[in-house]
């Protein structure tokens, strides 16, 4: 199968590409315009492989998208390109509207024009897989059941509202035009190549450097953590076996409070690289909360597990240990980001320490 994949130099997209290249025979056209969070190193080793092509194009460039469809005649689309950081969406929502909503619209239109002109049987087998987030469902109280594919939408941040809009467009293009689309909604990912603005890589790098560890609010917010390589495997199963019109909620059943996550990172680093200053837990600082901070996300993955024949392999303890070791072993990658793109000041968290 020839898969046209957007956002393949991003954190989750690059994990999907590594999985496709290392464990399947599919070919990949990676459309990635290389924003600040993209990393060419994460897929660089495939650049000489005839099964892999990188087209540096923005999904808002409709003419270029149409040409790429004609040039490669893909059998399927996996749409991962997105602006994804909630804090950034609060500071500047415009880029989220542009990429997540308008960009998805452009990709749907390019796909629709291409698919409408396909001959059978390629037309029959074509699939458009939209990769989305559990944040579209809003947030949960402690006593509420985890999200599943029937949970009503209730996004609460500019980021999640933009992803919810893109989900609605994807369903509308199926119902209105017959484009064979389906959606996966996934919970928090973590693992190698995660850009150091999100909780786990930010805390890991700060803890390695002996810097303060910013925890928003009181640290009781809950996220359900899925190791990115497990997610990549689920997404590849979904493009192979997913049914147009369906929705799959993907998670690992590993909910933790933010404080538990930060303490786990401190304890593992203390074990691997003890410091004379004592435990890194002393570096934890409670800082001003994120506006509209969602309290709890948790996914019920039962339906996806049954339909896709997939189950997450890593529990949080195994995945976080691998992740921390990866950051220790790949300093060259993140040091460059810290030096060139991040200029240090956001590494300490954007909030003032309380
Ligand atoms: O649920 C899936 C979503 O998970 C994805 O759709 C998003 O793209 C992804 O960014 C993530 O959203 P979160 O807002 O949950 O991720 P983040 O790593 O930014 O924050 C995780 C939790 O940690 C959240 O409760 C906020 C908190 N936090 C975050 C940072 C960056 C802190 O306490 N301190 C921090 O410095």
Coordinates of C-alpha atoms and ligand atoms in Angstrom, one line a residue:
X1 CA 0.0 0.0 0.0
X2 CA 1.2 3.6 -0.7
X3 CA 0.4 5.7 2.3
X4 CA 0.3 9.5 2.1
X5 CA 1.1 10.6 5.7
X6 CA 1.0 14.2 6.9
X7 CA 3.1 15.4 9.8
X8 CA 5.7 12.6 9.6
X9 CA 8.5 14.6 11.1
X10 CA 6.5 15.2 14.2
X11 CA 6.5 13.2 17.4
X12 CA 3.7 10.7 16.7
X13 CA 4.1 10.9 12.9
X14 CA 7.7 9.9 13.0
X15 CA 7.0 7.0 15.3
X16 CA 4.4 5.8 12.7
X17 CA 7.0 6.1 9.9
X18 CA 9.6 4.1 11.9
X19 CA 7.0 1.4 12.5
X20 CA 5.9 1.3 8.8
X21 CA 9.4 1.2 7.6
X22 CA 10.8 -1.3 10.1
X23 CA 7.8 -3.6 10.4
X24 CA 5.8 -3.5 7.2
X25 CA 6.3 -3.3 3.4
X26 CA 4.1 -0.2 2.8
X27 CA 5.6 2.8 1.0
X28 CA 5.3 6.3 2.5
X29 CA 5.0 9.8 1.2
X30 CA 5.6 12.1 4.1
X31 CA 4.1 15.6 3.8
X32 CA 5.7 17.7 6.4
X33 CA 6.4 21.5 6.2
X34 CA 8.8 21.3 9.1
X35 CA 7.5 23.6 11.8
X36 CA 9.4 24.3 15.0
X37 CA 8.3 20.9 16.5
X38 CA 9.4 18.8 13.5
X39 CA 12.6 16.8 13.6
X40 CA 14.3 15.7 10.4
X41 CA 16.6 13.4 12.4
X42 CA 13.7 11.2 13.6
X43 CA 13.2 9.8 10.0
X44 CA 16.5 10.7 8.4
X45 CA 17.8 7.2 8.1
X46 CA 15.0 6.4 5.6
X47 CA 15.8 9.2 3.2
X48 CA 17.8 6.9 0.9
X49 CA 15.1 4.1 1.0
X50 CA 13.0 3.9 -2.2
X51 CA 9.9 3.2 0.0
X52 CA 10.1 6.6 1.6
X53 CA 9.7 10.1 0.2
X54 CA 9.6 13.5 2.1
X55 CA 7.7 16.3 0.4
X56 CA 8.2 19.6 2.3
X57 CA 4.8 21.1 1.7
X58 CA 2.3 22.9 3.9
X59 CA -1.2 21.2 4.0
X60 CA -2.6 24.7 3.4
X61 CA -1.1 24.7 -0.1
X62 CA -4.0 23.0 -1.9
X63 CA -2.3 23.1 -5.4
X64 CA 0.8 21.3 -4.1
X65 CA -1.3 18.7 -2.3
X66 CA -3.2 18.0 -5.5
X67 CA 0.0 17.6 -7.4
X68 CA 1.4 15.2 -4.8
X69 CA -1.7 13.0 -5.0
X70 CA -1.3 12.9 -8.8
X71 CA 2.5 12.2 -8.6
X72 CA 2.3 9.3 -6.1
X73 CA -1.3 7.8 -6.5
X74 CA -1.7 6.8 -2.8
X75 CA -3.9 4.0 -1.6
X76 CA -4.5 5.7 1.8
X77 CA -4.1 8.9 3.8
X78 CA -3.0 9.1 7.4
X79 CA -3.5 12.7 8.6
X80 CA -1.3 13.5 11.6
X81 CA -0.2 17.1 10.9
X82 CA -1.4 19.4 13.6
X83 CA -0.5 22.1 16.0
X84 CA -0.7 20.2 19.3
X85 CA 0.4 22.2 22.3
X86 CA -2.4 23.4 24.5
X87 CA -0.4 26.2 26.1
X88 CA 0.6 27.6 22.7
X89 CA -3.0 27.5 21.6
X90 CA -3.9 29.7 24.6
X91 CA -1.1 32.2 23.7
X92 CA -1.9 32.2 20.0
X93 CA -4.9 30.3 18.6
X94 CA -4.5 31.5 15.0
X95 CA -2.0 28.8 14.0
X96 CA -4.3 26.1 15.4
X97 CA -7.2 27.4 13.3
X98 CA -5.0 27.5 10.2
X99 CA -3.4 24.1 10.4
X100 CA -5.9 22.0 12.3
X101 CA -9.1 23.3 10.7
X102 CA -8.2 24.9 7.3
X103 CA -5.4 22.4 6.8
X104 CA -7.7 19.5 7.3
X105 CA -10.2 21.0 5.0
X106 CA -7.6 21.3 2.2
X107 CA -6.4 17.8 2.7
X108 CA -10.0 16.5 2.5
X109 CA -10.6 18.5 -0.7
X110 CA -7.4 17.2 -2.3
X111 CA -8.3 13.7 -1.3
X112 CA -11.9 14.0 -2.5
X113 CA -10.8 15.2 -6.0
X114 CA -8.2 12.4 -6.3
X115 CA -10.5 9.7 -4.9
X116 CA -13.5 10.8 -7.1
X117 CA -11.4 10.2 -10.2
X118 CA -10.0 6.8 -9.1
X119 CA -11.0 3.6 -10.9
X120 CA -12.2 0.5 -9.3
X121 CA -10.8 -1.5 -7.4
X122 CA -8.4 1.3 -6.0
X123 CA -11.4 3.5 -5.4
X124 CA -13.1 0.8 -3.3
X125 CA -10.0 0.3 -1.1
X126 CA -9.1 3.9 -0.5
X127 CA -9.1 5.1 3.1
X128 CA -8.7 8.5 4.8
X129 CA -7.5 8.1 8.5
X130 CA -7.8 11.2 10.6
X131 CA -5.6 11.0 13.8
X132 CA -7.2 13.0 16.6
X133 CA -7.2 13.4 20.4
X134 CA -9.3 12.5 23.4
X135 CA -9.4 16.3 24.3
X136 CA -12.3 16.7 21.9
X137 CA -14.5 15.0 24.5
X138 CA -13.7 17.6 27.2
X139 CA -12.7 16.4 30.6
X140 CA -13.9 14.0 33.3
X141 CA -14.6 14.2 37.0
X142 CA -13.1 11.4 39.1
X143 CA -16.3 9.4 39.3
X144 CA -17.0 9.5 35.5
X145 CA -16.4 6.6 33.1
X146 CA -13.5 6.9 30.6
X147 CA -14.2 8.3 27.1
X148 CA -15.3 5.9 24.4
X149 CA -16.3 6.4 20.8
X150 CA -19.9 7.5 21.8
X151 CA -18.8 10.2 24.2
X152 CA -20.3 13.6 23.1
X153 CA -17.9 16.3 22.0
X154 CA -17.2 19.1 24.5
X155 CA -13.8 20.7 23.7
X156 CA -12.6 23.4 26.1
X157 CA -9.4 24.9 24.8
X158 CA -8.6 26.5 21.4
X159 CA -6.5 23.5 20.6
X160 CA -9.2 20.9 21.4
X161 CA -11.8 23.0 19.7
X162 CA -9.7 23.1 16.5
X163 CA -9.2 19.3 16.7
X164 CA -13.0 18.8 17.3
X165 CA -13.7 21.0 14.2
X166 CA -11.4 18.9 12.1
X167 CA -13.1 15.7 13.3
X168 CA -16.5 17.1 12.3
X169 CA -15.2 18.1 8.8
X170 CA -13.8 14.5 8.4
X171 CA -17.2 13.0 9.2
X172 CA -19.0 15.5 7.1
X173 CA -16.9 14.7 4.0
X174 CA -17.9 11.0 4.5
X175 CA -21.6 11.6 5.0
X176 CA -21.8 14.2 2.2
X177 CA -19.4 13.1 -0.4
X178 CA -18.9 9.4 0.5
X179 CA -15.1 9.9 1.1
X180 CA -14.2 6.7 3.1
X181 CA -12.9 8.4 6.3
X182 CA -12.5 7.1 9.8
X183 CA -11.1 8.6 13.0
X184 CA -8.9 7.5 15.9
X185 CA -8.9 9.5 19.1
X186 CA -6.0 9.0 21.4
X187 CA -4.9 9.9 24.9
X188 CA -1.6 11.5 26.0
X189 CA 1.5 10.0 24.2
X190 CA 5.1 10.0 25.5
X191 CA 8.4 8.5 24.4
X192 CA 11.4 9.3 22.2
X193 CA 11.6 12.4 20.0
X194 CA 8.9 14.3 22.1
X195 CA 9.5 18.0 21.7
X196 CA 10.5 19.5 25.1
X197 CA 7.5 21.8 25.6
X198 CA 5.2 18.9 26.8
X199 CA 5.1 17.7 30.4
X200 CA 7.3 14.6 30.2
X201 CA 10.2 15.8 28.1
X202 CA 10.2 19.2 29.8
X203 CA 10.4 17.7 33.3
X204 CA 12.9 15.1 32.2
X205 CA 15.3 17.8 30.7
X206 CA 14.8 20.1 33.6
X207 CA 15.5 17.3 36.1
X208 CA 18.7 16.3 34.1
X209 CA 19.8 19.9 34.4
X210 CA 18.9 20.3 38.1
X211 CA 16.3 23.0 37.2
X212 CA 13.0 23.6 38.8
X213 CA 10.1 21.3 37.8
X214 CA 6.9 23.3 37.2
X215 CA 3.7 21.6 38.1
X216 CA 0.5 23.4 37.2
X217 CA -2.0 24.0 39.9
X218 CA -1.9 21.3 42.6
X219 CA -0.6 18.5 40.4
X220 CA -3.8 16.4 40.8
X221 CA -4.9 16.6 37.1
X222 CA -4.9 13.2 35.6
X223 CA -3.7 12.1 32.1
X224 CA -3.8 8.5 30.7
X225 CA -0.3 7.8 29.3
X226 CA 0.3 5.8 26.1
X227 CA 3.8 4.9 24.9
X228 CA 4.2 6.4 21.4
X229 CA 5.5 3.2 19.9
X230 CA 2.3 1.4 21.1
X231 CA 0.2 4.2 19.5
X232 CA 2.1 3.9 16.2
X233 CA 1.4 0.2 16.1
X234 CA -2.3 0.8 16.8
X235 CA -2.4 3.5 14.0
X236 CA -0.9 1.1 11.5
X237 CA -3.4 -1.6 12.5
X238 CA -6.1 1.0 12.0
X239 CA -5.0 1.9 8.5
X240 CA -4.9 -1.8 7.6
X241 CA -8.1 -2.9 9.3
X242 CA -10.1 0.2 10.2
X243 CA -13.6 0.6 8.7
X244 CA -14.7 3.8 7.0
X245 CA -17.3 5.5 9.1
X246 CA -16.0 4.1 12.4
X247 CA -14.2 5.7 15.3
X248 CA -11.5 4.0 17.5
X249 CA -10.5 5.4 20.9
X250 CA -6.9 4.3 21.7
X251 CA -5.3 4.2 25.1
X252 CA -3.2 2.1 27.5
X253 CA -5.3 2.2 30.7
X254 CA -2.4 4.0 32.5
X255 CA -3.9 7.1 34.3
X256 CA -1.6 9.0 36.6
X257 CA -1.7 12.4 38.3
X258 CA 0.8 14.9 37.0
X259 CA 2.5 14.8 40.4
X260 CA 2.9 11.0 40.1
X261 CA 4.4 11.5 36.7
X262 CA 6.9 14.1 37.8
X263 CA 7.8 12.1 40.9
X264 CA 8.4 9.0 38.8
X265 CA 10.8 10.9 36.5
X266 CA 12.7 12.3 39.6
X267 CA 13.0 8.8 41.1
X268 CA 14.2 7.1 37.9
X269 CA 16.8 9.8 37.2
X270 CA 17.9 9.7 40.9
X271 CA 18.5 5.9 40.4
X272 CA 20.3 6.2 37.1
X273 CA 22.2 9.4 37.7
X274 CA 22.3 10.2 41.5
X275 CA 23.4 13.8 42.4
X276 CA 25.2 15.0 45.5
X277 CA 22.3 17.4 46.1
X278 CA 19.9 14.5 46.9
X279 CA 16.5 13.7 45.5
X280 CA 15.3 15.7 42.5
X281 CA 11.8 15.8 44.1
X282 CA 13.1 18.9 45.9
X283 CA 13.0 20.7 42.5
X284 CA 9.2 20.4 42.2
X285 CA 7.5 23.8 42.2
X286 CA 3.7 24.4 42.1
X287 CA 3.1 27.1 39.6
X288 CA 0.1 29.1 38.3
X289 CA -2.5 26.9 36.7
X290 CA -3.2 26.7 32.9
X291 CA -6.4 28.7 32.2
X292 CA -9.4 26.2 31.7
X293 CA -7.1 23.3 32.7
X294 CA -8.9 20.0 31.9
X295 CA -9.0 17.9 35.0
X296 CA -8.9 14.3 33.8
X297 CA -8.6 12.4 30.5
X298 CA -9.0 8.7 30.4
X299 CA -9.8 6.4 27.4
X300 CA -11.7 3.1 27.3
X301 CA -9.8 1.3 24.5
X302 CA -11.9 -2.0 24.6
X303 CA -13.6 -1.5 21.2
X304 CA -10.3 -0.6 19.4
X305 CA -8.5 -3.6 21.0
X306 CA -11.3 -5.9 19.8
X307 CA -11.7 -4.5 16.3
X308 CA -8.0 -3.9 15.5
X309 CA -6.5 -6.8 17.4
X310 CA -4.1 -4.5 19.2
X311 CA -3.2 -3.9 22.9
X312 CA -0.6 -1.5 24.4
X313 CA 2.5 -3.4 25.4
X314 CA 4.0 -0.9 27.8
X315 CA 2.7 0.1 31.2
X316 CA 3.7 3.5 32.4
X317 CA 6.6 2.4 34.5
X318 CA 8.2 0.5 31.6
X319 CA 7.5 3.2 29.1
X320 CA 8.8 6.1 31.3
X321 CA 12.0 4.3 32.0
X322 CA 12.7 3.7 28.3
X323 CA 11.8 7.3 27.6
X324 CA 14.2 8.7 30.2
X325 CA 17.0 6.4 29.0
X326 CA 16.4 7.6 25.4
X327 CA 16.7 11.3 26.5
X328 CA 20.0 10.5 28.3
X329 CA 21.3 8.7 25.2
X330 CA 20.2 11.4 22.7
X331 CA 21.6 14.6 24.2
X332 CA 22.8 15.8 20.8
X333 CA 19.2 16.1 19.5
X334 CA 17.6 17.9 22.4
X335 CA 20.7 20.1 23.2
X336 CA 20.4 21.5 19.7
X337 CA 16.7 22.3 20.3
X338 CA 17.4 23.9 23.6
X339 CA 20.3 26.0 22.1
X340 CA 18.8 27.0 18.8
X341 CA 15.0 27.0 19.0
X342 CA 14.1 27.3 22.6
X343 CA 16.6 29.9 23.9
X344 CA 16.3 28.4 27.4
X345 CA 13.6 30.6 28.9
X346 CA 10.5 28.4 28.2
X347 CA 12.4 25.3 29.5
X348 CA 11.6 26.5 33.1
X349 CA 7.9 26.6 32.4
X350 CA 6.1 29.8 31.3
X351 CA 4.5 30.4 34.7
X352 CA 6.1 32.2 37.6
X353 CA 7.0 29.9 40.4
X354 CA 4.5 30.3 43.2
Ligands
LIG1 O1 -4.9 14.0 25.4 C1 -4.1 14.1 24.3 C2 -3.4 15.4 24.4 O2 -2.3 15.3 25.3 C3 -2.9 15.8 23.0 O3 -4.0 15.9 22.1 C4 -2.1 17.1 23.0 O4 -1.6 17.4 21.8 C5 -1.0 16.9 24.0 O5 -0.2 18.1 24.1 C6 -1.5 16.5 25.4 O6 -2.2 17.5 26.0 P1 -1.9 17.9 27.5 O7 -2.3 19.3 27.7 O8 -2.5 16.9 28.4 O9 -0.3 17.7 27.5 P2 0.9 18.6 28.3 O10 2.1 17.7 28.2 O11 1.0 20.0 27.8 O12 0.4 18.6 29.8 C7 0.2 17.4 30.5 C8 -0.3 17.8 31.9 O13 0.8 18.3 32.6 C9 -1.4 18.8 31.9 O14 -2.3 18.5 32.9 C10 -0.7 20.1 32.1 C11 0.5 19.7 33.0 N1 1.7 20.4 32.9 C12 2.2 20.7 31.6 C13 3.4 21.3 31.5 C14 4.0 21.6 30.1 C15 2.4 20.9 34.0 O15 1.9 20.6 35.2 N2 3.6 21.5 33.9 C16 4.1 21.8 32.6 O16 5.2 22.4 32.6

